[in-house]
Coordinates of C-alpha atoms in Angstrom, one line a residue:
X1 CA 102.1 -3.9 -34.9
X2 CA 103.9 -6.1 -37.4
X3 CA 102.3 -6.5 -40.8
X4 CA 102.3 -9.8 -42.6
X5 CA 101.0 -10.3 -46.1
X6 CA 99.4 -12.5 -47.0
X7 CA 97.9 -13.9 -43.8
X8 CA 100.2 -16.5 -42.2
X9 CA 99.3 -20.0 -43.4
X10 CA 99.3 -23.1 -41.2
X11 CA 102.7 -23.9 -42.7
X12 CA 104.1 -20.5 -41.7
X13 CA 102.6 -20.9 -38.2
X14 CA 104.5 -24.1 -37.9
X15 CA 107.7 -22.3 -38.7
X16 CA 108.3 -23.9 -42.1
X17 CA 108.5 -20.8 -44.3
X18 CA 111.7 -18.8 -44.6
X19 CA 111.4 -15.5 -42.7
X20 CA 112.4 -12.2 -44.3
X21 CA 112.5 -8.8 -42.4
X22 CA 112.1 -5.7 -44.6
X23 CA 114.1 -2.7 -43.3
X24 CA 112.8 0.6 -44.8
X25 CA 112.2 4.3 -44.2
X26 CA 108.7 5.4 -43.3
X27 CA 108.6 7.5 -46.5
X28 CA 109.0 4.2 -48.5
X29 CA 106.1 2.4 -46.7
X30 CA 104.2 1.7 -49.9
X31 CA 107.3 0.2 -51.5
X32 CA 108.0 -2.0 -48.4
X33 CA 104.4 -3.2 -48.4
X34 CA 104.7 -4.1 -52.0
X35 CA 107.8 -6.2 -51.2
X36 CA 106.0 -8.0 -48.3
X37 CA 103.1 -8.9 -50.5
X38 CA 105.2 -10.1 -53.4
X39 CA 107.4 -12.2 -51.1
X40 CA 104.4 -13.6 -49.4
X41 CA 103.0 -14.8 -52.7
X42 CA 106.3 -16.5 -53.4
X43 CA 106.2 -18.6 -50.2
X44 CA 108.2 -16.4 -47.8
X45 CA 107.0 -15.2 -44.4
X46 CA 107.9 -11.6 -45.0
X47 CA 107.3 -8.9 -42.4
X48 CA 108.1 -5.3 -41.6
X49 CA 107.6 -3.1 -38.6
X50 CA 105.0 -0.4 -39.0
X51 CA 104.9 0.9 -35.4
X52 CA 105.8 4.5 -35.1
X53 CA 108.8 5.1 -32.7
X54 CA 107.5 6.9 -29.7
X55 CA 109.7 8.9 -27.3
X56 CA 111.2 6.5 -24.8
X57 CA 110.0 3.4 -26.5
X58 CA 112.4 0.4 -26.2
X59 CA 112.4 0.1 -30.0
X60 CA 115.8 -1.5 -30.2
X61 CA 114.6 -4.5 -28.2
X62 CA 111.5 -4.8 -30.4
X63 CA 113.3 -4.5 -33.7
X64 CA 116.2 -6.6 -32.5
X65 CA 113.9 -9.5 -31.8
X66 CA 112.4 -9.2 -35.3
X67 CA 115.8 -9.2 -37.0
X68 CA 117.0 -12.1 -34.8
X69 CA 114.1 -14.2 -35.9
X70 CA 114.6 -13.4 -39.6
X71 CA 116.6 -15.6 -42.0
X72 CA 117.3 -12.7 -44.3
X73 CA 117.1 -8.9 -44.0
X74 CA 116.0 -7.0 -47.2
X75 CA 117.1 -3.4 -47.0
X76 CA 115.0 -0.9 -49.1
X77 CA 117.6 1.6 -50.4
X78 CA 116.4 5.2 -50.7
X79 CA 117.8 8.7 -49.8
X80 CA 115.7 8.6 -46.6
X81 CA 116.6 5.0 -45.5
X82 CA 120.4 5.6 -45.7
X83 CA 119.9 8.9 -43.7
X84 CA 117.7 7.2 -41.1
X85 CA 119.4 6.5 -37.8
X86 CA 116.9 3.6 -37.1
X87 CA 117.6 2.0 -40.5
X88 CA 121.3 2.4 -39.8
X89 CA 120.9 0.7 -36.5
X90 CA 118.9 -2.1 -38.3
X91 CA 121.9 -2.5 -40.6
X92 CA 124.3 -2.7 -37.7
X93 CA 122.2 -5.2 -35.9
X94 CA 121.9 -7.4 -39.0
X95 CA 125.6 -7.4 -39.3
X96 CA 126.1 -8.1 -35.6
X97 CA 123.8 -11.2 -35.9
X98 CA 125.5 -12.3 -39.1
X99 CA 122.2 -12.0 -41.1
X100 CA 122.2 -12.4 -44.9
X101 CA 121.5 -8.9 -46.2
X102 CA 120.0 -8.1 -49.7
X103 CA 119.7 -4.5 -50.8
X104 CA 116.7 -3.6 -53.0
X105 CA 116.7 -0.1 -54.6
X106 CA 113.4 1.6 -53.9
X107 CA 114.6 5.1 -55.0
X108 CA 118.0 5.7 -56.5
X109 CA 121.0 7.2 -54.6
X110 CA 124.5 8.1 -55.6
X111 CA 126.9 5.2 -55.2
X112 CA 129.1 7.3 -53.0
X113 CA 126.3 7.8 -50.5
X114 CA 125.9 4.1 -49.9
X115 CA 127.1 2.9 -46.5
X116 CA 130.1 0.6 -46.8
X117 CA 128.0 -2.3 -45.6
X118 CA 125.7 -2.0 -48.6
X119 CA 128.3 -0.8 -51.1
X120 CA 130.1 -4.2 -51.3
X121 CA 126.9 -6.1 -52.0
X122 CA 125.0 -6.8 -55.2
X123 CA 121.8 -4.6 -55.4
X124 CA 118.4 -5.5 -56.8
X125 CA 117.1 -2.6 -58.8
X126 CA 113.3 -2.1 -58.3
X127 CA 113.0 1.7 -58.5
X128 CA 110.8 3.6 -60.9
X129 CA 111.8 2.8 -64.5
X130 CA 113.2 -0.6 -63.6
X131 CA 111.7 -3.9 -64.6
X132 CA 109.7 -4.8 -61.4
X133 CA 108.9 -8.4 -62.4
X134 CA 112.6 -9.1 -63.2
X135 CA 113.7 -7.4 -60.0
X136 CA 111.3 -9.6 -57.9
X137 CA 112.5 -12.7 -59.7
X138 CA 116.1 -11.8 -59.0
X139 CA 115.2 -11.2 -55.3
X140 CA 113.3 -14.6 -55.2
X141 CA 116.4 -16.4 -56.6
X142 CA 118.7 -14.6 -54.1
X143 CA 116.5 -15.6 -51.2
X144 CA 116.3 -19.2 -52.2
X145 CA 120.1 -19.4 -52.7
X146 CA 121.6 -21.6 -49.9
X147 CA 118.3 -21.3 -48.1
X148 CA 118.8 -24.4 -45.9
X149 CA 122.2 -23.1 -44.7
X150 CA 120.8 -19.7 -44.0
X151 CA 117.8 -21.0 -42.0
X152 CA 120.2 -23.2 -39.9
X153 CA 122.2 -20.0 -39.3
X154 CA 119.1 -18.4 -37.8
X155 CA 118.2 -21.5 -35.7
X156 CA 121.7 -22.0 -34.3
X157 CA 122.0 -18.2 -33.7
X158 CA 118.9 -18.3 -31.5
X159 CA 120.2 -21.4 -29.6
X160 CA 123.6 -19.7 -29.2
X161 CA 122.0 -16.5 -27.9
X162 CA 120.0 -18.5 -25.2
X163 CA 123.3 -20.3 -24.3
X164 CA 125.0 -16.9 -23.9
X165 CA 122.1 -15.6 -21.8
X166 CA 122.5 -18.6 -19.5
X167 CA 126.1 -17.6 -18.8
X168 CA 127.3 -20.2 -21.4
X169 CA 126.1 -23.1 -19.3
X170 CA 127.2 -26.5 -20.4
X171 CA 123.6 -27.7 -19.9
X172 CA 122.5 -25.4 -22.8
X173 CA 125.1 -26.7 -25.3
X174 CA 124.3 -28.9 -28.3
X175 CA 124.5 -32.7 -27.9
X176 CA 124.6 -35.8 -30.0
X177 CA 123.3 -35.7 -33.6
X178 CA 122.4 -32.0 -33.2
X179 CA 126.1 -31.2 -32.4
X180 CA 127.3 -33.3 -35.3
X181 CA 124.9 -31.5 -37.7
X182 CA 126.0 -28.1 -36.4
X183 CA 129.7 -28.9 -37.0
X184 CA 128.9 -30.1 -40.5
X185 CA 126.9 -26.9 -41.1
X186 CA 129.9 -24.9 -40.0
X187 CA 132.3 -26.8 -42.3
X188 CA 130.0 -26.7 -45.3
X189 CA 129.4 -22.9 -45.5
X190 CA 128.6 -22.0 -49.1
X191 CA 131.1 -19.6 -50.7
X192 CA 128.8 -16.6 -50.8
X193 CA 126.7 -17.3 -47.6
X194 CA 126.7 -15.0 -44.6
X195 CA 129.4 -15.9 -42.2
X196 CA 128.7 -17.5 -38.9
X197 CA 129.2 -15.0 -36.0
X198 CA 131.7 -15.4 -33.3
X199 CA 128.9 -16.4 -31.0
X200 CA 127.9 -19.2 -33.4
X201 CA 131.4 -20.5 -33.4
X202 CA 131.9 -20.1 -29.7
X203 CA 128.7 -22.0 -29.1
X204 CA 129.6 -24.9 -31.4
X205 CA 133.2 -25.2 -30.1
X206 CA 131.9 -25.1 -26.5
X207 CA 129.4 -27.8 -27.3
X208 CA 132.1 -30.1 -28.7
X209 CA 134.4 -29.4 -25.6
X210 CA 131.5 -30.3 -23.3
X211 CA 130.8 -33.5 -25.2
X212 CA 134.4 -34.5 -25.3
X213 CA 134.8 -33.8 -21.5
X214 CA 132.0 -36.1 -20.6
X215 CA 133.3 -39.4 -19.1
X216 CA 131.5 -42.7 -18.7
X217 CA 131.0 -42.2 -15.0
X218 CA 128.8 -45.1 -14.1
X219 CA 128.0 -46.7 -17.4
X220 CA 129.5 -50.0 -16.3
X221 CA 127.3 -50.1 -13.2
X222 CA 124.2 -49.4 -15.4
X223 CA 125.1 -52.2 -17.8
X224 CA 125.6 -54.5 -14.9
X225 CA 122.0 -53.9 -13.8
X226 CA 120.9 -54.5 -17.4
X227 CA 122.8 -57.8 -17.5
X228 CA 121.2 -58.8 -14.2
X229 CA 117.7 -58.0 -15.5
X230 CA 118.4 -60.0 -18.7
X231 CA 119.7 -62.9 -16.5
X232 CA 116.5 -62.8 -14.5
X233 CA 114.5 -62.9 -17.7
X234 CA 116.4 -65.9 -19.1
X235 CA 116.0 -67.7 -15.8
X236 CA 112.3 -66.9 -15.9
X237 CA 111.9 -68.3 -19.4
X238 CA 113.7 -71.5 -18.5
X239 CA 111.4 -71.9 -15.5
X240 CA 108.3 -71.3 -17.6
X241 CA 109.2 -74.4 -19.7
X242 CA 109.5 -76.6 -16.7
X243 CA 106.7 -78.7 -15.2
X244 CA 103.5 -77.1 -14.1
X245 CA 104.6 -77.3 -10.5
X246 CA 107.2 -74.7 -11.3
X247 CA 104.9 -72.3 -13.2
X248 CA 104.0 -70.1 -10.3
X249 CA 107.7 -69.7 -9.5
X250 CA 108.5 -68.9 -13.1
X251 CA 105.7 -66.3 -13.3
X252 CA 106.9 -64.7 -10.1
X253 CA 110.4 -64.5 -11.4
X254 CA 109.2 -63.0 -14.7
X255 CA 107.3 -60.4 -12.8
X256 CA 110.4 -59.6 -10.7
X257 CA 112.5 -59.3 -13.9
X258 CA 109.9 -57.0 -15.5
X259 CA 109.8 -54.8 -12.4
X260 CA 113.6 -54.7 -12.5
X261 CA 113.6 -53.6 -16.2
X262 CA 111.0 -50.9 -15.6
X263 CA 113.0 -49.6 -12.6
X264 CA 116.2 -49.8 -14.6
X265 CA 114.7 -47.6 -17.4
X266 CA 113.3 -45.1 -14.8
X267 CA 116.6 -44.8 -12.8
X268 CA 118.7 -44.6 -15.9
X269 CA 116.6 -41.8 -17.4
X270 CA 116.7 -39.8 -14.2
X271 CA 120.4 -40.3 -13.4
X272 CA 121.6 -39.7 -17.0
X273 CA 119.6 -36.4 -17.1
X274 CA 121.5 -35.0 -14.2
X275 CA 124.9 -36.6 -14.6
X276 CA 127.8 -34.8 -16.2
X277 CA 130.4 -36.6 -18.2
X278 CA 128.5 -39.3 -20.2
X279 CA 128.4 -38.8 -24.0
X280 CA 124.9 -38.3 -25.4
X281 CA 125.3 -41.1 -27.8
X282 CA 126.2 -43.5 -25.0
X283 CA 123.1 -42.4 -23.0
X284 CA 120.8 -42.9 -25.9
X285 CA 122.3 -46.3 -26.6
X286 CA 121.8 -47.5 -23.0
X287 CA 118.3 -46.2 -22.8
X288 CA 117.4 -47.9 -26.1
X289 CA 118.8 -51.2 -25.0
X290 CA 117.0 -50.9 -21.6
X291 CA 113.7 -50.1 -23.3
X292 CA 114.1 -53.1 -25.7
X293 CA 114.6 -55.3 -22.7
X294 CA 111.5 -53.8 -21.1
X295 CA 109.4 -54.5 -24.2
X296 CA 110.7 -58.1 -24.4
X297 CA 109.8 -58.9 -20.8
X298 CA 106.4 -57.3 -21.0
X299 CA 105.7 -59.4 -24.1
X300 CA 106.8 -62.6 -22.5
X301 CA 103.6 -63.3 -20.5
X302 CA 100.5 -61.8 -18.9
X303 CA 101.3 -58.4 -17.4
X304 CA 99.5 -56.6 -14.6
X305 CA 98.4 -53.1 -14.5
X306 CA 101.2 -52.2 -12.1
X307 CA 103.8 -53.5 -14.5
X308 CA 102.3 -51.5 -17.4
X309 CA 102.0 -48.4 -15.2
X310 CA 105.7 -48.7 -14.1
X311 CA 106.6 -49.0 -17.8
X312 CA 104.7 -45.8 -18.7
X313 CA 106.2 -43.9 -15.8
X314 CA 109.7 -44.9 -16.9
X315 CA 108.9 -43.8 -20.4
X316 CA 107.9 -40.3 -19.1
X317 CA 111.4 -40.1 -17.4
X318 CA 113.0 -41.2 -20.7
X319 CA 111.1 -38.5 -22.7
X320 CA 112.4 -35.9 -20.3
X321 CA 116.0 -37.1 -20.6
X322 CA 116.0 -37.5 -24.3
X323 CA 114.7 -33.9 -24.7
X324 CA 117.4 -32.6 -22.5
X325 CA 119.9 -34.4 -24.7
X326 CA 118.4 -32.8 -27.8
X327 CA 116.7 -35.9 -29.1
X328 CA 113.3 -34.4 -29.6
X329 CA 112.2 -37.2 -31.9
X330 CA 112.9 -39.8 -29.3
X331 CA 111.2 -37.7 -26.7
X332 CA 108.1 -37.5 -28.8
X333 CA 108.1 -41.3 -29.3
X334 CA 108.6 -42.0 -25.6
X335 CA 105.9 -39.5 -24.5
X336 CA 103.5 -40.9 -27.1
X337 CA 104.0 -44.5 -26.0
X338 CA 103.5 -43.5 -22.4
X339 CA 100.3 -41.7 -23.3
X340 CA 99.0 -44.8 -25.1
X341 CA 99.7 -47.0 -22.1
X342 CA 97.9 -44.7 -19.7
X343 CA 95.0 -44.3 -22.0
X344 CA 94.6 -48.1 -22.1
X345 CA 94.9 -48.4 -18.3
X346 CA 92.3 -45.6 -17.9
X347 CA 89.9 -47.4 -20.2
X348 CA 90.2 -50.4 -17.8
X349 CA 89.8 -48.3 -14.7
X350 CA 88.1 -45.0 -15.6
X351 CA 87.8 -43.7 -12.0
X352 CA 91.5 -43.9 -11.2
X353 CA 92.7 -40.4 -10.4
X354 CA 96.3 -41.6 -10.5
X355 CA 96.0 -42.8 -14.1
X356 CA 94.3 -39.5 -15.0
X357 CA 97.0 -37.4 -13.4
X358 CA 99.8 -39.5 -15.1
X359 CA 98.1 -39.3 -18.5
X360 CA 98.0 -35.5 -18.1
X361 CA 101.7 -35.5 -17.3
X362 CA 102.4 -37.7 -20.4
X363 CA 100.5 -35.2 -22.5
X364 CA 102.7 -32.4 -21.0
X365 CA 105.9 -34.2 -22.0
X366 CA 104.6 -34.8 -25.5
X367 CA 103.8 -31.1 -25.8
X368 CA 107.3 -30.1 -24.6
X369 CA 109.0 -32.2 -27.2
X370 CA 106.6 -31.1 -30.0
X371 CA 107.1 -27.5 -29.0
X372 CA 110.9 -28.0 -29.1
X373 CA 110.5 -29.4 -32.7
X374 CA 108.6 -26.2 -33.7
X375 CA 105.3 -28.2 -34.2
X376 CA 103.3 -25.6 -32.3
X377 CA 99.7 -26.7 -33.3
X378 CA 100.4 -30.3 -32.2
X379 CA 102.1 -29.1 -29.0
X380 CA 99.1 -26.9 -28.3
X381 CA 96.7 -29.9 -28.8
X382 CA 98.8 -32.0 -26.4
X383 CA 98.9 -29.4 -23.8
X384 CA 95.1 -28.8 -24.0
X385 CA 94.4 -32.5 -23.7
X386 CA 96.4 -32.5 -20.4
X387 CA 94.7 -29.3 -19.4
X388 CA 91.2 -30.8 -19.8
X389 CA 92.2 -33.7 -17.5
X390 CA 93.7 -31.5 -14.8
X391 CA 90.8 -29.1 -15.0
X392 CA 88.3 -31.9 -14.2
X393 CA 90.5 -33.3 -11.4
X394 CA 90.9 -29.9 -9.7
X395 CA 87.2 -29.2 -9.8
X396 CA 86.6 -32.6 -8.1
X397 CA 89.1 -31.7 -5.3
X398 CA 90.0 -27.9 -5.1
X399 CA 92.1 -28.4 -2.1
X400 CA 94.6 -30.8 -3.8
X401 CA 97.7 -28.5 -4.0
X402 CA 99.7 -30.7 -6.3
X403 CA 96.8 -30.9 -8.8
X404 CA 96.4 -27.1 -8.7
X405 CA 100.2 -26.7 -9.3
X406 CA 100.1 -29.0 -12.4
X407 CA 97.0 -27.2 -13.7
X408 CA 98.8 -23.8 -13.5
X409 CA 101.9 -25.2 -15.1
X410 CA 100.1 -26.7 -18.1
X411 CA 98.0 -23.5 -18.4
X412 CA 101.2 -21.5 -18.7
X413 CA 102.5 -23.9 -21.3
X414 CA 99.3 -23.3 -23.4
X415 CA 99.9 -19.5 -23.0
X416 CA 103.5 -19.8 -24.1
X417 CA 102.6 -21.6 -27.4
X418 CA 99.9 -19.0 -28.1
X419 CA 102.4 -16.2 -27.6
X420 CA 104.8 -18.0 -30.0
X421 CA 101.9 -18.2 -32.5
X422 CA 101.2 -14.5 -32.1
X423 CA 97.7 -15.1 -30.5
X424 CA 98.2 -12.6 -27.7
X425 CA 94.5 -12.3 -26.7
X426 CA 94.1 -16.1 -26.1
X427 CA 97.6 -16.2 -24.4
X428 CA 96.5 -13.5 -22.0
X429 CA 93.4 -15.6 -21.1
X430 CA 95.6 -18.6 -20.3
X431 CA 98.0 -16.5 -18.2
X432 CA 95.2 -14.9 -16.3
X433 CA 93.6 -18.2 -15.6
X434 CA 96.9 -19.5 -14.2
X435 CA 97.2 -16.2 -12.2
X436 CA 93.8 -16.6 -10.6
X437 CA 94.7 -20.1 -9.3
X438 CA 98.0 -19.1 -8.0
X439 CA 96.5 -16.0 -6.3
X440 CA 94.0 -18.2 -4.5
X441 CA 96.7 -20.8 -3.5
X442 CA 99.1 -18.1 -2.4
X443 CA 96.4 -16.5 -0.2
X444 CA 95.6 -19.9 1.4
X445 CA 99.4 -20.6 1.8
X446 CA 100.8 -17.2 2.7
X447 CA 104.1 -18.7 4.0
X448 CA 104.8 -20.9 1.0
X449 CA 107.5 -19.2 -1.0
X450 CA 107.0 -21.5 -4.0
X451 CA 103.4 -20.3 -4.4
X452 CA 104.4 -16.7 -3.9
X453 CA 107.1 -17.0 -6.5
X454 CA 104.7 -18.7 -9.0
X455 CA 102.3 -15.9 -8.5
X456 CA 105.0 -13.3 -9.2
X457 CA 105.8 -15.2 -12.4
X458 CA 102.1 -15.1 -13.4
X459 CA 101.9 -11.3 -12.9
X460 CA 105.1 -10.8 -15.0
X461 CA 103.7 -13.0 -17.9
X462 CA 100.4 -11.1 -17.9
X463 CA 102.2 -7.8 -17.8
X464 CA 104.4 -8.8 -20.8
X465 CA 101.4 -9.6 -22.9
X466 CA 99.5 -6.5 -21.9
X467 CA 102.5 -4.4 -22.7
X468 CA 102.9 -6.1 -26.1
X469 CA 99.2 -5.3 -26.8
X470 CA 99.8 -1.6 -26.0
X471 CA 97.7 -1.7 -22.8
X472 CA 100.3 0.2 -20.7
X473 CA 97.9 1.0 -17.8
X474 CA 97.0 -2.7 -17.3
X475 CA 100.7 -3.7 -17.8
X476 CA 101.8 -1.3 -15.2
X477 CA 99.2 -2.7 -12.7
X478 CA 100.4 -6.2 -13.3
X479 CA 104.1 -5.3 -13.0
X480 CA 103.4 -3.4 -9.8
X481 CA 101.8 -6.5 -8.4
X482 CA 104.8 -8.6 -9.4
X483 CA 107.0 -6.0 -7.8
X484 CA 105.1 -6.1 -4.5
X485 CA 105.6 -9.9 -4.2
X486 CA 109.2 -9.8 -5.3
X487 CA 109.8 -7.1 -2.6
X488 CA 108.3 -9.3 0.1
X489 CA 110.3 -12.3 -1.0
X490 CA 113.5 -10.3 -1.1
X491 CA 112.9 -8.9 2.4
X492 CA 112.2 -12.3 3.8
X493 CA 115.7 -13.5 2.8
X494 CA 118.1 -10.6 2.0
X495 CA 121.0 -13.0 1.3
X496 CA 119.2 -14.9 -1.5
X497 CA 120.7 -13.4 -4.6
X498 CA 118.1 -14.8 -7.0
X499 CA 115.3 -13.1 -5.2
X500 CA 117.2 -9.8 -5.1
X501 CA 117.8 -10.0 -8.8
X502 CA 114.1 -10.8 -9.4
X503 CA 113.3 -7.6 -7.5
X504 CA 115.7 -5.6 -9.6
X505 CA 114.1 -6.9 -12.8
X506 CA 110.6 -6.1 -11.5
X507 CA 111.7 -2.5 -10.8
X508 CA 113.0 -2.2 -14.4
X509 CA 109.6 -3.6 -15.8
X510 CA 107.7 -1.0 -13.8
X511 CA 110.2 1.8 -14.9
X512 CA 109.9 0.9 -18.5
X513 CA 106.1 1.3 -18.6
X514 CA 106.3 4.5 -16.5
X515 CA 108.9 5.9 -19.0
X516 CA 106.6 4.9 -21.9
X517 CA 103.8 6.8 -20.3
X518 CA 105.9 9.9 -19.8
X519 CA 106.1 9.7 -16.0
X520 CA 109.8 10.4 -16.0
X521 CA 110.3 11.2 -12.2
X522 CA 108.6 7.9 -11.2
X523 CA 110.4 5.9 -13.9
X524 CA 113.7 7.4 -12.7
X525 CA 113.0 6.3 -9.1
X526 CA 112.2 2.7 -10.3
X527 CA 115.4 2.5 -12.3
X528 CA 117.4 3.9 -9.4
X529 CA 115.8 1.3 -7.0
X530 CA 116.9 -1.4 -9.5
X531 CA 120.4 0.2 -9.7
X532 CA 120.8 0.1 -5.9
X533 CA 120.0 -3.6 -5.7
X534 CA 122.4 -4.4 -8.6
X535 CA 125.2 -2.4 -7.0
X536 CA 124.9 -4.4 -3.8
X537 CA 124.8 -7.7 -5.7
X538 CA 127.9 -6.9 -7.8
X539 CA 129.8 -5.8 -4.7
X540 CA 129.0 -9.1 -3.1
X541 CA 130.3 -11.0 -6.1
X542 CA 132.3 -8.9 -8.6
X543 CA 133.0 -12.0 -10.7
X544 CA 129.4 -12.6 -11.6
X545 CA 129.3 -11.4 -15.2
X546 CA 125.4 -11.5 -15.4
X547 CA 125.1 -9.1 -12.5
X548 CA 127.7 -6.8 -14.1
X549 CA 125.6 -6.7 -17.3
X550 CA 122.5 -6.0 -15.2
X551 CA 124.3 -3.1 -13.5
X552 CA 125.4 -1.6 -16.7
X553 CA 121.8 -1.8 -18.1
X554 CA 120.5 0.0 -14.9
X555 CA 123.0 2.8 -15.4
X556 CA 121.9 3.1 -19.1
X557 CA 118.2 3.2 -18.1
X558 CA 118.9 6.0 -15.5
X559 CA 121.0 7.9 -18.1
X560 CA 118.2 7.7 -20.6
X561 CA 115.6 9.3 -18.3
X562 CA 118.0 12.0 -17.1
X563 CA 118.7 12.8 -20.7
X564 CA 115.0 13.3 -21.4
X565 CA 114.8 15.5 -18.3
X566 CA 117.6 17.7 -19.8
X567 CA 119.9 16.8 -16.9
X568 CA 122.9 16.3 -19.1
X569 CA 125.5 16.3 -16.4
X570 CA 123.6 13.5 -14.6
X571 CA 123.0 11.6 -17.8
X572 CA 126.7 11.8 -18.7
X573 CA 127.7 10.4 -15.3
X574 CA 125.3 7.5 -15.7
X575 CA 126.4 6.7 -19.2
X576 CA 130.1 6.9 -18.2
X577 CA 129.3 4.4 -15.4
X578 CA 127.7 2.1 -18.0
X579 CA 130.8 2.6 -20.3
X580 CA 133.2 1.7 -17.5
X581 CA 131.5 -1.6 -16.9
X582 CA 131.0 -2.4 -20.6
X583 CA 134.7 -1.7 -21.1
X584 CA 135.8 -4.1 -18.3
X585 CA 133.5 -6.9 -19.6
X586 CA 134.7 -6.4 -23.2
X587 CA 138.3 -6.6 -22.1
X588 CA 137.7 -9.7 -20.1
X589 CA 136.4 -11.6 -23.1
X590 CA 137.3 -9.9 -26.4
X591 CA 135.6 -12.7 -28.4
X592 CA 132.2 -11.9 -26.9
X593 CA 130.5 -10.0 -29.7
X594 CA 127.5 -9.0 -27.6
X595 CA 129.8 -7.3 -25.0
X596 CA 131.7 -5.6 -27.7
X597 CA 128.5 -4.3 -29.2
X598 CA 127.4 -3.0 -25.8
X599 CA 130.7 -1.1 -25.4
X600 CA 130.1 0.5 -28.8
X601 CA 126.6 1.6 -27.8
X602 CA 127.9 3.0 -24.5
X603 CA 130.6 5.1 -26.3
X604 CA 127.8 6.4 -28.6
X605 CA 125.6 7.4 -25.6
X606 CA 128.5 9.3 -24.0
X607 CA 129.3 11.0 -27.4
X608 CA 125.7 12.1 -27.8
X609 CA 125.8 14.0 -24.4
X610 CA 129.2 15.5 -25.0
X611 CA 128.0 16.7 -28.4
X612 CA 124.9 18.3 -26.9
X613 CA 127.2 20.0 -24.3
X614 CA 129.4 21.3 -27.2
X615 CA 132.4 19.3 -26.0
X616 CA 133.1 18.5 -29.6
X617 CA 136.6 17.1 -29.4
X618 CA 135.6 14.7 -26.6
X619 CA 132.4 13.8 -28.4
X620 CA 134.4 13.0 -31.6
X621 CA 136.7 10.8 -29.6
X622 CA 133.8 8.8 -28.2
X623 CA 132.1 8.4 -31.6
X624 CA 135.4 7.3 -33.2
X625 CA 135.8 4.6 -30.4
X626 CA 132.2 3.4 -31.0
X627 CA 132.8 3.3 -34.8
X628 CA 136.1 1.4 -34.4
X629 CA 134.4 -1.3 -32.4
X630 CA 131.5 -1.5 -34.9
X631 CA 133.9 -1.8 -37.8
X632 CA 135.7 -4.7 -36.2
X633 CA 132.4 -6.4 -35.6
X634 CA 131.3 -5.9 -39.1
X635 CA 134.5 -7.4 -40.5

């Protein structure tokens, strides 16, 4: 498990402390723990990985996630750390992700023995005989240097990675003020700061291209509707000043105008969320103007519950759209205002299940926006407020499927925040509560694919937490339940690519746990089942890069098990298949650093087998190819 010292504060939990990952050799554990404690006292969220590396464990995924989340990597230099293959990989991964790297000497080494990546950096000397307090002060100064820029490097790196995982979808790019800030960040890189990666730059450039490409598709029509609503409002106000005989007519017109304004905000929010081609700034401006009109009309006279309710519903849609545009502050404000309106309505009519349901939905949208801002405790509080409402409603009517669905969704959201906070035990309780509901609903609706799919997701979430807790037997049982559902869904519609891919992922989840448990034949069968599905998918659409990456991963998994079984010929065949796919992908997009890194790893796997088989010239050629790619990435 990961060690933090001192215990994370509320500020750290909220993501406000700079994160430092300490890379070290196991023989320098005491020194690394000293660094973690000293950095924690200085206001950093410092952490290291103390988990022993077991045979077959997917340690690269675990350590890679820790490094990706860190703002700076501190490397403890010693004769053992520079000789460690794991520490070497951590250096490579830090370079691939563009992380700021600070070497700290734990035990002295000869200058000539230092890896080139460390040799060109300034070292902090904290070995025996050095002034420890001065060294820690130097380290503190280095970590604080350009800290704001470095933390933004980490945040944008995570966003860029998600964009890349979503096949570089335009919907995952930066928008509005967030894009402007990212471009300023890129232009204002401090002289000595760690360079943005190719993925950073690709992400920001793609975001600007997407923003530039957006056209004002139907802005004119939207503004015309706004003008109509304003005209109705003006007409209403004129009528209100006329004789008493015209009052009823004026009130009717005012009501009509208010309904029009509420409907305008609702429709604009929905349509702008889905339309492509309208700049984010334009969308926000139109929504702001429409909401101002809405407020003016609602303040012009007596308003009914229906009008206030339609305003609150429109605000929920607005919150969803603003969050999609990256305006999390505006999303929080809209969600909060919607919540306040529904609370007031519910106070007037406490027995209204409609108001209760809509209040719960408003809390959900508040939680989504707060979570996006990194305000996890507040997001958790909002989600739990909505959860309490939905829990009461479902208990009053267990057969209401829509209420049950909303209850499971918000329960999952609570679990997601708890996972982000590191509270795995409570997260597991949430996921299991959601699973129990979905299991009951799936059994009562056996032909409803949506409930079956939701149940599959629940089993996967439960399995992930159980695996993270080290409960491999329970994780295997959960993953096998997920696999059974995915298999039924895939067989029900063999032509649905998404379900086929879900099935292949479920096979990999099961295989990973079986491999961890040492059940190599069973793990190999699971990986080969996944491989077969992915081969069929890639043949049906060779241009689908995501499926090609999946296929390469399956070959790598098969090769890993065969290597453990001493089937070197079989392992070499699998690794070479992985290499061939990685080579095609890397050539198709030379600027994709992730694919280049995968190609480097594939060459290394092939080289390892060739070396074991005593094919030394061929092994050397593979290792040289791997090193050449890594050198290019490092530069």
